[in-house]
Amino acid sequence: MSEQNRQRIVVDIYGHQYTIVGDENTSHIRTVASLVDSKMKEISESNRYLDANKLAVLTAVNIANDFLKLKDEYNKIKKDYEDLVEKLEKKEEKAYND
Amino acid sequence: MSEQNRQRIVVDIYGHQYTIVGDENTSHIRTVASLVDSKMKEISESNRYLDANKLAVLTAVNIANDFLKLKDEYNKIKKDYEDLVEKLEKKEEKAYND
């Protein structure tokens, strides 16, 4: 993708403005920023003593945890899907040869 | 899960120690911390002017971006899998009724 297609979007996360540069469309970038913003607020509500830096690191940890759990689920369903496709192909091949 | 099963693990992220409390096993928590640590190092290498707080927020943004992209892929493959299962069920039902 050319440099021209890179978006520069200013988003608000936990009361601060950040310029995000990326190839994704504006709506996707805003959704990403909104996810981080709401996670930071959620974590800060249950950990009021945290300084801003620790809060941001723990937010990253929290989202990384969700990411890795989803990755496990994704790999499982991908395997189930591929197994099913393979089973069907064998069945069709058998039906063709019979 | 009882409070007794909650793990308290000290992890190192970008040169600082954090105590992570969670229901997941030690190995999972270490993998999560390692993902955040490596993303922070990667982002800091291409943005040397960033202060620690902005670096952590942008790391969270980066991981949230990966999470949302994976969620899209997960939803697509889940739909394909469910559609295929439904198609098979209809086929079997038809074969049974014929």
mmCIF file with all atom_site columns, C-alpha atoms in Angstrom:
data_model
loop_
_atom_site.group_PDB
_atom_site.id
_atom_site.type_symbol
_atom_site.label_atom_id
_atom_site.label_alt_id
_atom_site.label_comp_id
_atom_site.label_asym_id
_atom_site.label_entity_id
_atom_site.label_seq_id
_atom_site.pdbx_PDB_ins_code
_atom_site.Cartn_x
_atom_site.Cartn_y
_atom_site.Cartn_z
_atom_site.occupancy
_atom_site.B_iso_or_equiv
_atom_site.pdbx_formal_charge
_atom_site.auth_seq_id
_atom_site.auth_comp_id
_atom_site.auth_asym_id
_atom_site.auth_atom_id
_atom_site.pdbx_PDB_model_num
ATOM 1   C CA . MET A 1 1  ? 0.000   0.000   0.000  1.00 0.00 ? 1  MET A CA 1
ATOM 2   C CA . SER A 1 2  ? 1.403   3.395   -0.913 1.00 0.00 ? 2  SER A CA 1
ATOM 3   C CA . GLU A 1 3  ? 2.342   6.012   1.658  1.00 0.00 ? 3  GLU A CA 1
ATOM 4   C CA . GLN A 1 4  ? -0.616  8.080   0.396  1.00 0.00 ? 4  GLN A CA 1
ATOM 5   C CA . ASN A 1 5  ? -3.047  5.449   1.675  1.00 0.00 ? 5  ASN A CA 1
ATOM 6   C CA . ARG A 1 6  ? -1.726  5.591   5.222  1.00 0.00 ? 6  ARG A CA 1
ATOM 7   C CA . GLN A 1 7  ? -4.210  7.249   7.524  1.00 0.00 ? 7  GLN A CA 1
ATOM 8   C CA . ARG A 1 8  ? -3.260  9.714   10.245 1.00 0.00 ? 8  ARG A CA 1
ATOM 9   C CA . ILE A 1 9  ? -6.044  9.747   12.801 1.00 0.00 ? 9  ILE A CA 1
ATOM 10  C CA . VAL A 1 10 ? -6.112  11.627  16.088 1.00 0.00 ? 10 VAL A CA 1
ATOM 11  C CA . VAL A 1 11 ? -7.879  9.562   18.755 1.00 0.00 ? 11 VAL A CA 1
ATOM 12  C CA . ASP A 1 12 ? -8.648  10.145  22.414 1.00 0.00 ? 12 ASP A CA 1
ATOM 13  C CA . ILE A 1 13 ? -7.532  7.442   24.823 1.00 0.00 ? 13 ILE A CA 1
ATOM 14  C CA . TYR A 1 14 ? -8.022  7.901   28.550 1.00 0.00 ? 14 TYR A CA 1
ATOM 15  C CA . GLY A 1 15 ? -8.098  11.698  28.227 1.00 0.00 ? 15 GLY A CA 1
ATOM 16  C CA . HIS A 1 16 ? -5.014  12.015  26.031 1.00 0.00 ? 16 HIS A CA 1
ATOM 17  C CA . GLN A 1 17 ? -4.756  12.514  22.301 1.00 0.00 ? 17 GLN A CA 1
ATOM 18  C CA . TYR A 1 18 ? -2.695  10.165  20.144 1.00 0.00 ? 18 TYR A CA 1
ATOM 19  C CA . THR A 1 19 ? -1.964  10.292  16.425 1.00 0.00 ? 19 THR A CA 1
ATOM 20  C CA . ILE A 1 20 ? -2.313  6.813   15.009 1.00 0.00 ? 20 ILE A CA 1
ATOM 21  C CA . VAL A 1 21 ? -0.753  6.125   11.615 1.00 0.00 ? 21 VAL A CA 1
ATOM 22  C CA . GLY A 1 22 ? -1.866  3.020   9.785  1.00 0.00 ? 22 GLY A CA 1
ATOM 23  C CA . ASP A 1 23 ? -3.152  1.386   6.631  1.00 0.00 ? 23 ASP A CA 1
ATOM 24  C CA . GLU A 1 24 ? -6.523  0.563   8.170  1.00 0.00 ? 24 GLU A CA 1
ATOM 25  C CA . ASN A 1 25 ? -9.587  2.725   7.604  1.00 0.00 ? 25 ASN A CA 1
ATOM 26  C CA . THR A 1 26 ? -10.663 5.465   10.012 1.00 0.00 ? 26 THR A CA 1
ATOM 27  C CA . SER A 1 27 ? -13.542 3.475   11.438 1.00 0.00 ? 27 SER A CA 1
ATOM 28  C CA . HIS A 1 28 ? -11.293 0.493   12.306 1.00 0.00 ? 28 HIS A CA 1
ATOM 29  C CA . ILE A 1 29 ? -8.708  2.754   13.970 1.00 0.00 ? 29 ILE A CA 1
ATOM 30  C CA . ARG A 1 30 ? -11.452 4.442   16.027 1.00 0.00 ? 30 ARG A CA 1
ATOM 31  C CA . THR A 1 31 ? -12.776 1.033   17.131 1.00 0.00 ? 31 THR A CA 1
ATOM 32  C CA . VAL A 1 32 ? -9.263  -0.015  18.207 1.00 0.00 ? 32 VAL A CA 1
ATOM 33  C CA . ALA A 1 33 ? -8.783  3.239   20.179 1.00 0.00 ? 33 ALA A CA 1
ATOM 34  C CA . SER A 1 34 ? -12.189 2.869   21.785 1.00 0.00 ? 34 SER A CA 1
ATOM 35  C CA . LEU A 1 35 ? -11.359 -0.687  22.918 1.00 0.00 ? 35 LEU A CA 1
ATOM 36  C CA . VAL A 1 36 ? -8.127  0.517   24.573 1.00 0.00 ? 36 VAL A CA 1
ATOM 37  C CA . ASP A 1 37 ? -9.890  3.520   26.137 1.00 0.00 ? 37 ASP A CA 1
ATOM 38  C CA . SER A 1 38 ? -12.667 1.403   27.662 1.00 0.00 ? 38 SER A CA 1
ATOM 39  C CA . LYS A 1 39 ? -10.218 -1.250  28.950 1.00 0.00 ? 39 LYS A CA 1
ATOM 40  C CA . MET A 1 40 ? -8.114  1.483   30.611 1.00 0.00 ? 40 MET A CA 1
ATOM 41  C CA . LYS A 1 41 ? -11.218 2.913   32.315 1.00 0.00 ? 41 LYS A CA 1
ATOM 42  C CA . GLU A 1 42 ? -12.354 -0.562  33.425 1.00 0.00 ? 42 GLU A CA 1
ATOM 43  C CA . ILE A 1 43 ? -8.927  -1.451  34.896 1.00 0.00 ? 43 ILE A CA 1
ATOM 44  C CA . SER A 1 44 ? -8.523  1.939   36.563 1.00 0.00 ? 44 SER A CA 1
ATOM 45  C CA . GLU A 1 45 ? -11.894 1.542   38.283 1.00 0.00 ? 45 GLU A CA 1
ATOM 46  C CA . SER A 1 46 ? -10.792 -1.627  40.035 1.00 0.00 ? 46 SER A CA 1
ATOM 47  C CA . ASN A 1 47 ? -7.190  -0.442  40.639 1.00 0.00 ? 47 ASN A CA 1
ATOM 48  C CA . ARG A 1 48 ? -7.434  3.199   41.678 1.00 0.00 ? 48 ARG A CA 1
ATOM 49  C CA . TYR A 1 49 ? -3.854  3.310   43.051 1.00 0.00 ? 49 TYR A CA 1
ATOM 50  C CA . LEU A 1 50 ? -2.228  2.624   39.665 1.00 0.00 ? 50 LEU A CA 1
ATOM 51  C CA . ASP A 1 51 ? -0.142  5.317   38.009 1.00 0.00 ? 51 ASP A CA 1
ATOM 52  C CA . ALA A 1 52 ? -0.800  6.101   34.336 1.00 0.00 ? 52 ALA A CA 1
ATOM 53  C CA . ASN A 1 53 ? 2.151   4.096   33.056 1.00 0.00 ? 53 ASN A CA 1
ATOM 54  C CA . LYS A 1 54 ? 1.337   0.916   34.999 1.00 0.00 ? 54 LYS A CA 1
ATOM 55  C CA . LEU A 1 55 ? -2.312  1.295   34.008 1.00 0.00 ? 55 LEU A CA 1
ATOM 56  C CA . ALA A 1 56 ? -1.336  1.378   30.313 1.00 0.00 ? 56 ALA A CA 1
ATOM 57  C CA . VAL A 1 57 ? 0.981   -1.653  30.662 1.00 0.00 ? 57 VAL A CA 1
ATOM 58  C CA . LEU A 1 58 ? -1.713  -3.642  32.509 1.00 0.00 ? 58 LEU A CA 1
ATOM 59  C CA . THR A 1 59 ? -4.209  -2.668  29.802 1.00 0.00 ? 59 THR A CA 1
ATOM 60  C CA . ALA A 1 60 ? -1.812  -4.043  27.192 1.00 0.00 ? 60 ALA A CA 1
ATOM 61  C CA . VAL A 1 61 ? -1.469  -7.233  29.304 1.00 0.00 ? 61 VAL A CA 1
ATOM 62  C CA . ASN A 1 62 ? -5.247  -7.544  29.567 1.00 0.00 ? 62 ASN A CA 1
ATOM 63  C CA . ILE A 1 63 ? -5.761  -7.165  25.803 1.00 0.00 ? 63 ILE A CA 1
ATOM 64  C CA . ALA A 1 64 ? -2.836  -9.530  25.064 1.00 0.00 ? 64 ALA A CA 1
ATOM 65  C CA . ASN A 1 65 ? -4.545  -12.094 27.315 1.00 0.00 ? 65 ASN A CA 1
ATOM 66  C CA . ASP A 1 66 ? -7.790  -11.751 25.317 1.00 0.00 ? 66 ASP A CA 1
ATOM 67  C CA . PHE A 1 67 ? -5.780  -11.984 22.086 1.00 0.00 ? 67 PHE A CA 1
ATOM 68  C CA . LEU A 1 68 ? -4.006  -15.210 23.064 1.00 0.00 ? 68 LEU A CA 1
ATOM 69  C CA . LYS A 1 69 ? -7.234  -16.834 24.286 1.00 0.00 ? 69 LYS A CA 1
ATOM 70  C CA . LEU A 1 70 ? -8.962  -15.914 21.024 1.00 0.00 ? 70 LEU A CA 1
ATOM 71  C CA . LYS A 1 71 ? -5.969  -17.264 19.093 1.00 0.00 ? 71 LYS A CA 1
ATOM 72  C CA . ASP A 1 72 ? -6.438  -20.654 20.810 1.00 0.00 ? 72 ASP A CA 1
ATOM 73  C CA . GLU A 1 73 ? -10.147 -20.665 19.936 1.00 0.00 ? 73 GLU A CA 1
ATOM 74  C CA . TYR A 1 74 ? -9.361  -19.584 16.370 1.00 0.00 ? 74 TYR A CA 1
ATOM 75  C CA . ASN A 1 75 ? -6.823  -22.401 15.939 1.00 0.00 ? 75 ASN A CA 1
ATOM 76  C CA . LYS A 1 76 ? -9.311  -24.950 17.321 1.00 0.00 ? 76 LYS A CA 1
ATOM 77  C CA . ILE A 1 77 ? -12.173 -23.941 15.028 1.00 0.00 ? 77 ILE A CA 1
ATOM 78  C CA . LYS A 1 78 ? -9.797  -23.676 12.045 1.00 0.00 ? 78 LYS A CA 1
ATOM 79  C CA . LYS A 1 79 ? -8.675  -27.258 12.688 1.00 0.00 ? 79 LYS A CA 1
ATOM 80  C CA . ASP A 1 80 ? -12.287 -28.465 13.080 1.00 0.00 ? 80 ASP A CA 1
ATOM 81  C CA . TYR A 1 81 ? -13.208 -26.738 9.813  1.00 0.00 ? 81 TYR A CA 1
ATOM 82  C CA . GLU A 1 82 ? -10.238 -28.186 7.914  1.00 0.00 ? 82 GLU A CA 1
ATOM 83  C CA . ASP A 1 83 ? -10.883 -31.680 9.332  1.00 0.00 ? 83 ASP A CA 1
ATOM 84  C CA . LEU A 1 84 ? -14.503 -31.471 8.227  1.00 0.00 ? 84 LEU A CA 1
ATOM 85  C CA . VAL A 1 85 ? -13.557 -30.318 4.716  1.00 0.00 ? 85 VAL A CA 1
ATOM 86  C CA . GLU A 1 86 ? -11.031 -33.171 4.457  1.00 0.00 ? 86 GLU A CA 1
ATOM 87  C CA . LYS A 1 87 ? -13.597 -35.715 5.673  1.00 0.00 ? 87 LYS A CA 1
ATOM 88  C CA . LEU A 1 88 ? -16.089 -34.478 3.076  1.00 0.00 ? 88 LEU A CA 1
ATOM 89  C CA . GLU A 1 89 ? -13.538 -34.609 0.275  1.00 0.00 ? 89 GLU A CA 1
ATOM 90  C CA . LYS A 1 90 ? -12.674 -38.223 1.182  1.00 0.00 ? 90 LYS A CA 1
ATOM 91  C CA . LYS A 1 91 ? -16.374 -39.104 1.307  1.00 0.00 ? 91 LYS A CA 1
ATOM 92  C CA . GLU A 1 92 ? -16.977 -37.561 -2.135 1.00 0.00 ? 92 GLU A CA 1
ATOM 93  C CA . GLU A 1 93 ? -13.912 -39.272 -3.542 1.00 0.00 ? 93 GLU A CA 1
ATOM 94  C CA . LYS A 1 94 ? -15.123 -42.613 -2.158 1.00 0.00 ? 94 LYS A CA 1
ATOM 95  C CA . ALA A 1 95 ? -18.627 -42.058 -3.582 1.00 0.00 ? 95 ALA A CA 1
ATOM 96  C CA . TYR A 1 96 ? -17.066 -41.250 -6.970 1.00 0.00 ? 96 TYR A CA 1
ATOM 97  C CA . ASN A 1 97 ? -14.898 -44.399 -6.937 1.00 0.00 ? 97 ASN A CA 1
ATOM 98  C CA . ASP A 1 98 ? -17.672 -46.724 -5.720 1.00 0.00 ? 98 ASP A CA 1
ATOM 99  C CA . MET B 1 1  ? -12.769 -20.765 40.521 1.00 0.00 ? 1  MET B CA 1
ATOM 100 C CA . SER B 1 2  ? -11.860 -20.270 44.165 1.00 0.00 ? 2  SER B CA 1
ATOM 101 C CA . GLU B 1 3  ? -9.580  -17.487 45.368 1.00 0.00 ? 3  GLU B CA 1
ATOM 102 C CA . GLN B 1 4  ? -6.983  -20.209 46.175 1.00 0.00 ? 4  GLN B CA 1
ATOM 103 C CA . ASN B 1 5  ? -6.642  -21.006 42.459 1.00 0.00 ? 5  ASN B CA 1
ATOM 104 C CA . ARG B 1 6  ? -5.761  -17.429 41.564 1.00 0.00 ? 6  ARG B CA 1
ATOM 105 C CA . GLN B 1 7  ? -2.119  -17.157 40.579 1.00 0.00 ? 7  GLN B CA 1
ATOM 106 C CA . ARG B 1 8  ? 0.142   -14.281 41.597 1.00 0.00 ? 8  ARG B CA 1
ATOM 107 C CA . ILE B 1 9  ? 3.007   -14.145 39.146 1.00 0.00 ? 9  ILE B CA 1
ATOM 108 C CA . VAL B 1 10 ? 5.763   -11.554 38.993 1.00 0.00 ? 10 VAL B CA 1
ATOM 109 C CA . VAL B 1 11 ? 6.704   -10.822 35.374 1.00 0.00 ? 11 VAL B CA 1
ATOM 110 C CA . ASP B 1 12 ? 9.199   -8.521  33.753 1.00 0.00 ? 12 ASP B CA 1
ATOM 111 C CA . ILE B 1 13 ? 7.855   -6.172  31.081 1.00 0.00 ? 13 ILE B CA 1
ATOM 112 C CA . TYR B 1 14 ? 10.171  -3.631  29.457 1.00 0.00 ? 14 TYR B CA 1
ATOM 113 C CA . GLY B 1 15 ? 12.505  -3.634  32.454 1.00 0.00 ? 15 GLY B CA 1
ATOM 114 C CA . HIS B 1 16 ? 9.829   -3.259  35.128 1.00 0.00 ? 16 HIS B CA 1
ATOM 115 C CA . GLN B 1 17 ? 8.311   -5.887  37.368 1.00 0.00 ? 17 GLN B CA 1
ATOM 116 C CA . TYR B 1 18 ? 4.554   -6.365  37.552 1.00 0.00 ? 18 TYR B CA 1
ATOM 117 C CA . THR B 1 19 ? 2.509   -8.697  39.708 1.00 0.00 ? 19 THR B CA 1
ATOM 118 C CA . ILE B 1 20 ? -0.183  -10.294 37.591 1.00 0.00 ? 20 ILE B CA 1
ATOM 119 C CA . VAL B 1 21 ? -3.100  -11.905 39.378 1.00 0.00 ? 21 VAL B CA 1
ATOM 120 C CA . GLY B 1 22 ? -5.271  -14.266 37.374 1.00 0.00 ? 22 GLY B CA 1
ATOM 121 C CA . ASP B 1 23 ? -6.992  -17.622 37.066 1.00 0.00 ? 23 ASP B CA 1
ATOM 122 C CA . GLU B 1 24 ? -4.778  -18.712 34.190 1.00 0.00 ? 24 GLU B CA 1
ATOM 123 C CA . ASN B 1 25 ? -1.756  -20.935 34.677 1.00 0.00 ? 25 ASN B CA 1
ATOM 124 C CA . THR B 1 26 ? 1.777   -19.601 35.132 1.00 0.00 ? 26 THR B CA 1
ATOM 125 C CA . SER B 1 27 ? 2.876   -20.536 31.647 1.00 0.00 ? 27 SER B CA 1
ATOM 126 C CA . HIS B 1 28 ? -0.039  -18.665 30.015 1.00 0.00 ? 28 HIS B CA 1
ATOM 127 C CA . ILE B 1 29 ? 0.617   -15.541 32.104 1.00 0.00 ? 29 ILE B CA 1
ATOM 128 C CA . ARG B 1 30 ? 4.315   -15.627 31.164 1.00 0.00 ? 30 ARG B CA 1
ATOM 129 C CA . THR B 1 31 ? 3.404   -15.923 27.466 1.00 0.00 ? 31 THR B CA 1
ATOM 130 C CA . VAL B 1 32 ? 1.075   -12.902 27.767 1.00 0.00 ? 32 VAL B CA 1
ATOM 131 C CA . ALA B 1 33 ? 3.786   -10.840 29.511 1.00 0.00 ? 33 ALA B CA 1
ATOM 132 C CA . SER B 1 34 ? 6.352   -11.872 26.937 1.00 0.00 ? 34 SER B CA 1
ATOM 133 C CA . LEU B 1 35 ? 4.056   -10.756 24.096 1.00 0.00 ? 35 LEU B CA 1
ATOM 134 C CA . VAL B 1 36 ? 3.617   -7.303  25.692 1.00 0.00 ? 36 VAL B CA 1
ATOM 135 C CA . ASP B 1 37 ? 7.352   -7.031  26.428 1.00 0.00 ? 37 ASP B CA 1
ATOM 136 C CA . SER B 1 38 ? 8.356   -7.845  22.843 1.00 0.00 ? 38 SER B CA 1
ATOM 137 C CA . LYS B 1 39 ? 5.734   -5.494  21.343 1.00 0.00 ? 39 LYS B CA 1
ATOM 138 C CA . MET B 1 40 ? 6.971   -2.647  23.588 1.00 0.00 ? 40 MET B CA 1
ATOM 139 C CA . LYS B 1 41 ? 10.565  -3.263  22.467 1.00 0.00 ? 41 LYS B CA 1
ATOM 140 C CA . GLU B 1 42 ? 9.503   -3.446  18.803 1.00 0.00 ? 42 GLU B CA 1
ATOM 141 C CA . ILE B 1 43 ? 7.509   -0.177  18.985 1.00 0.00 ? 43 ILE B CA 1
ATOM 142 C CA . SER B 1 44 ? 10.212  1.626   20.965 1.00 0.00 ? 44 SER B CA 1
ATOM 143 C CA . GLU B 1 45 ? 12.799  0.705   18.319 1.00 0.00 ? 45 GLU B CA 1
ATOM 144 C CA . SER B 1 46 ? 10.865  2.494   15.602 1.00 0.00 ? 46 SER B CA 1
ATOM 145 C CA . ASN B 1 47 ? 9.708   5.386   17.845 1.00 0.00 ? 47 ASN B CA 1
ATOM 146 C CA . ARG B 1 48 ? 12.688  6.284   20.007 1.00 0.00 ? 48 ARG B CA 1
ATOM 147 C CA . TYR B 1 49 ? 11.223  9.655   21.066 1.00 0.00 ? 49 TYR B CA 1
ATOM 148 C CA . LEU B 1 50 ? 8.221   8.097   22.874 1.00 0.00 ? 50 LEU B CA 1
ATOM 149 C CA . ASP B 1 51 ? 7.947   8.424   26.640 1.00 0.00 ? 51 ASP B CA 1
ATOM 150 C CA . ALA B 1 52 ? 7.197   5.266   28.648 1.00 0.00 ? 52 ALA B CA 1
ATOM 151 C CA . ASN B 1 53 ? 3.511   6.060   29.084 1.00 0.00 ? 53 ASN B CA 1
ATOM 152 C CA . LYS B 1 54 ? 2.830   6.742   25.386 1.00 0.00 ? 54 LYS B CA 1
ATOM 153 C CA . LEU B 1 55 ? 4.849   3.646   24.484 1.00 0.00 ? 55 LEU B CA 1
ATOM 154 C CA . ALA B 1 56 ? 2.635   1.496   26.725 1.00 0.00 ? 56 ALA B CA 1
ATOM 155 C CA . VAL B 1 57 ? -0.579  3.029   25.318 1.00 0.00 ? 57 VAL B CA 1
ATOM 156 C CA . LEU B 1 58 ? 0.604   2.515   21.725 1.00 0.00 ? 58 LEU B CA 1
ATOM 157 C CA . THR B 1 59 ? 1.536   -1.076  22.604 1.00 0.00 ? 59 THR B CA 1
ATOM 158 C CA . ALA B 1 60 ? -2.008  -1.605  23.875 1.00 0.00 ? 60 ALA B CA 1
ATOM 159 C CA . VAL B 1 61 ? -3.323  -0.032  20.622 1.00 0.00 ? 61 VAL B CA 1
ATOM 160 C CA . ASN B 1 62 ? -1.103  -2.324  18.546 1.00 0.00 ? 62 ASN B CA 1
ATOM 161 C CA . ILE B 1 63 ? -2.257  -5.478  20.369 1.00 0.00 ? 63 ILE B CA 1
ATOM 162 C CA . ALA B 1 64 ? -5.914  -4.322  20.262 1.00 0.00 ? 64 ALA B CA 1
ATOM 163 C CA . ASN B 1 65 ? -5.511  -3.933  16.486 1.00 0.00 ? 65 ASN B CA 1
ATOM 164 C CA . ASP B 1 66 ? -4.221  -7.529  16.213 1.00 0.00 ? 66 ASP B CA 1
ATOM 165 C CA . PHE B 1 67 ? -7.067  -8.676  18.482 1.00 0.00 ? 67 PHE B CA 1
ATOM 166 C CA . LEU B 1 68 ? -9.798  -7.031  16.368 1.00 0.00 ? 68 LEU B CA 1
ATOM 167 C CA . LYS B 1 69 ? -8.341  -8.329  13.104 1.00 0.00 ? 69 LYS B CA 1
ATOM 168 C CA . LEU B 1 70 ? -8.186  -11.851 14.554 1.00 0.00 ? 70 LEU B CA 1
ATOM 169 C CA . LYS B 1 71 ? -11.761 -11.468 15.809 1.00 0.00 ? 71 LYS B CA 1
ATOM 170 C CA . ASP B 1 72 ? -12.895 -10.734 12.228 1.00 0.00 ? 72 ASP B CA 1
ATOM 171 C CA . GLU B 1 73 ? -11.052 -13.806 10.936 1.00 0.00 ? 73 GLU B CA 1
ATOM 172 C CA . TYR B 1 74 ? -12.447 -15.906 13.786 1.00 0.00 ? 74 TYR B CA 1
ATOM 173 C CA . ASN B 1 75 ? -16.018 -14.790 13.029 1.00 0.00 ? 75 ASN B CA 1
ATOM 174 C CA . LYS B 1 76 ? -15.553 -15.567 9.318  1.00 0.00 ? 76 LYS B CA 1
ATOM 175 C CA . ILE B 1 77 ? -14.210 -19.092 9.848  1.00 0.00 ? 77 ILE B CA 1
ATOM 176 C CA . LYS B 1 78 ? -16.843 -19.765 12.538 1.00 0.00 ? 78 LYS B CA 1
ATOM 177 C CA . LYS B 1 79 ? -19.567 -18.815 10.038 1.00 0.00 ? 79 LYS B CA 1
ATOM 178 C CA . ASP B 1 80 ? -17.994 -20.974 7.295  1.00 0.00 ? 80 ASP B CA 1
ATOM 179 C CA . TYR B 1 81 ? -17.800 -23.906 9.724  1.00 0.00 ? 81 TYR B CA 1
ATOM 180 C CA . GLU B 1 82 ? -21.407 -23.485 10.881 1.00 0.00 ? 82 GLU B CA 1
ATOM 181 C CA . ASP B 1 83 ? -22.639 -23.112 7.292  1.00 0.00 ? 83 ASP B CA 1
ATOM 182 C CA . LEU B 1 84 ? -20.830 -26.295 6.310  1.00 0.00 ? 84 LEU B CA 1
ATOM 183 C CA . VAL B 1 85 ? -22.257 -28.234 9.281  1.00 0.00 ? 85 VAL B CA 1
ATOM 184 C CA . GLU B 1 86 ? -25.748 -26.984 8.395  1.00 0.00 ? 86 GLU B CA 1
ATOM 185 C CA . LYS B 1 87 ? -25.308 -27.935 4.728  1.00 0.00 ? 87 LYS B CA 1
ATOM 186 C CA . LEU B 1 88 ? -24.192 -31.437 5.767  1.00 0.00 ? 88 LEU B CA 1
ATOM 187 C CA . GLU B 1 89 ? -27.108 -31.870 8.139  1.00 0.00 ? 89 GLU B CA 1
ATOM 188 C CA . LYS B 1 90 ? -29.565 -30.891 5.393  1.00 0.00 ? 90 LYS B CA 1
ATOM 189 C CA . LYS B 1 91 ? -27.864 -33.285 2.973  1.00 0.00 ? 91 LYS B CA 1
ATOM 190 C CA . GLU B 1 92 ? -28.072 -36.157 5.479  1.00 0.00 ? 92 GLU B CA 1
ATOM 191 C CA . GLU B 1 93 ? -31.688 -35.315 6.265  1.00 0.00 ? 93 GLU B CA 1
ATOM 192 C CA . LYS B 1 94 ? -32.486 -35.301 2.539  1.00 0.00 ? 94 LYS B CA 1
ATOM 193 C CA . ALA B 1 95 ? -30.684 -38.655 2.028  1.00 0.00 ? 95 ALA B CA 1
ATOM 194 C CA . TYR B 1 96 ? -32.667 -40.123 4.940  1.00 0.00 ? 96 TYR B CA 1
ATOM 195 C CA . ASN B 1 97 ? -36.020 -38.899 3.532  1.00 0.00 ? 97 ASN B CA 1
ATOM 196 C CA . ASP B 1 98 ? -35.332 -39.936 -0.053 1.00 0.00 ? 98 ASP B CA 1
#
